[in-house]
Amino acid sequence: MKFHFKNLGPIYDGSIEIKDLTVLCGLNNTGKTYITNTIYSFLYNWSALLEWEIPEEIIQELQEQNFTSIVDPE
């Protein structure tokens, strides 16, 4: 999972990819805590941030064909 940050505490622009083991290290006051708290908050609250309403026809298609395609209608 990859995160991209802009203007996060002392971090002007940066990104980090989270894998099985990710170690974040650096000098004091460089933004490590900002990054870890932001990622934790996002992962802890992500389901409340997104609305997942799956139409009944997609659920039915998944049950019948084990496959579906979801496209943004805009």
mmCIF file of N, CA and C in Angstrom, residues 52-63 65-73:
data_model
loop_
_atom_site.group_PDB
_atom_site.id
_atom_site.type_symbol
_atom_site.label_atom_id
_atom_site.label_comp_id
_atom_site.label_asym_id
_atom_site.label_seq_id
_atom_site.Cartn_x
_atom_site.Cartn_y
_atom_site.Cartn_z
ATOM 1 N N TRP A 52 -19.483 2.633 0.800
ATOM 2 C CA TRP A 52 -19.522 1.471 -0.073
ATOM 3 C C TRP A 52 -20.963 0.995 -0.181
ATOM 4 N N GLU A 53 -21.611 1.387 -1.234
ATOM 5 C CA GLU A 53 -22.964 0.925 -1.479
ATOM 6 C C GLU A 53 -22.945 0.162 -2.795
ATOM 7 N N ILE A 54 -23.038 -1.147 -2.706
ATOM 8 C CA ILE A 54 -22.949 -1.987 -3.891
ATOM 9 C C ILE A 54 -24.364 -2.286 -4.384
ATOM 10 N N PRO A 55 -24.661 -1.929 -5.621
ATOM 11 C CA PRO A 55 -26.000 -2.190 -6.161
ATOM 12 C C PRO A 55 -26.327 -3.689 -6.181
ATOM 13 N N GLU A 56 -27.587 -3.998 -6.024
ATOM 14 C CA GLU A 56 -28.053 -5.400 -5.965
ATOM 15 C C GLU A 56 -27.677 -6.180 -7.226
ATOM 16 N N GLU A 57 -27.730 -5.521 -8.411
ATOM 17 C CA GLU A 57 -27.400 -6.235 -9.646
ATOM 18 C C GLU A 57 -25.935 -6.679 -9.695
ATOM 19 N N ILE A 58 -25.056 -5.918 -9.067
ATOM 20 C CA ILE A 58 -23.644 -6.314 -9.021
ATOM 21 C C ILE A 58 -23.473 -7.507 -8.090
ATOM 22 N N ILE A 59 -24.154 -7.498 -6.967
ATOM 23 C CA ILE A 59 -24.091 -8.633 -6.042
ATOM 24 C C ILE A 59 -24.616 -9.891 -6.721
ATOM 25 N N GLN A 60 -25.726 -9.761 -7.450
ATOM 26 C CA GLN A 60 -26.304 -10.895 -8.158
ATOM 27 C C GLN A 60 -25.348 -11.421 -9.231
ATOM 28 N N GLU A 61 -24.709 -10.503 -9.968
ATOM 29 C CA GLU A 61 -23.747 -10.906 -10.997
ATOM 30 C C GLU A 61 -22.567 -11.645 -10.387
ATOM 31 N N LEU A 62 -22.098 -11.183 -9.246
ATOM 32 C CA LEU A 62 -21.005 -11.868 -8.556
ATOM 33 C C LEU A 62 -21.412 -13.274 -8.136
ATOM 34 N N GLN A 63 -22.627 -13.420 -7.631
ATOM 35 C CA GLN A 63 -23.094 -14.729 -7.193
ATOM 36 C C GLN A 63 -23.264 -15.691 -8.368
ATOM 37 N N GLN A 65 -21.859 -15.322 -11.663
ATOM 38 C CA GLN A 65 -20.724 -15.469 -12.569
ATOM 39 C C GLN A 65 -19.366 -15.450 -11.864
ATOM 40 N N ASN A 66 -19.358 -15.138 -10.576
ATOM 41 C CA ASN A 66 -18.106 -14.994 -9.816
ATOM 42 C C ASN A 66 -17.202 -13.915 -10.386
ATOM 43 N N PHE A 67 -17.784 -12.955 -11.084
ATOM 44 C CA PHE A 67 -17.007 -11.882 -11.687
ATOM 45 C C PHE A 67 -17.929 -10.682 -11.927
ATOM 46 N N THR A 68 -17.381 -9.482 -11.755
ATOM 47 C CA THR A 68 -18.110 -8.275 -12.114
ATOM 48 C C THR A 68 -17.113 -7.168 -12.394
ATOM 49 N N SER A 69 -17.579 -6.104 -13.002
ATOM 50 C CA SER A 69 -16.747 -4.941 -13.279
ATOM 51 C C SER A 69 -17.454 -3.721 -12.732
ATOM 52 N N ILE A 70 -16.751 -2.948 -11.930
ATOM 53 C CA ILE A 70 -17.320 -1.749 -11.342
ATOM 54 C C ILE A 70 -16.621 -0.544 -11.952
ATOM 55 N N VAL A 71 -17.401 0.338 -12.573
ATOM 56 C CA VAL A 71 -16.865 1.512 -13.272
ATOM 57 C C VAL A 71 -17.495 2.755 -12.673
ATOM 58 N N ASP A 72 -16.695 3.798 -12.501
ATOM 59 C CA ASP A 72 -17.224 5.068 -12.018
ATOM 60 C C ASP A 72 -18.172 5.628 -13.060
ATOM 61 N N PRO A 73 -19.432 5.929 -12.678
ATOM 62 C CA PRO A 73 -20.418 6.371 -13.656
ATOM 63 C C PRO A 73 -20.152 7.760 -14.226
#
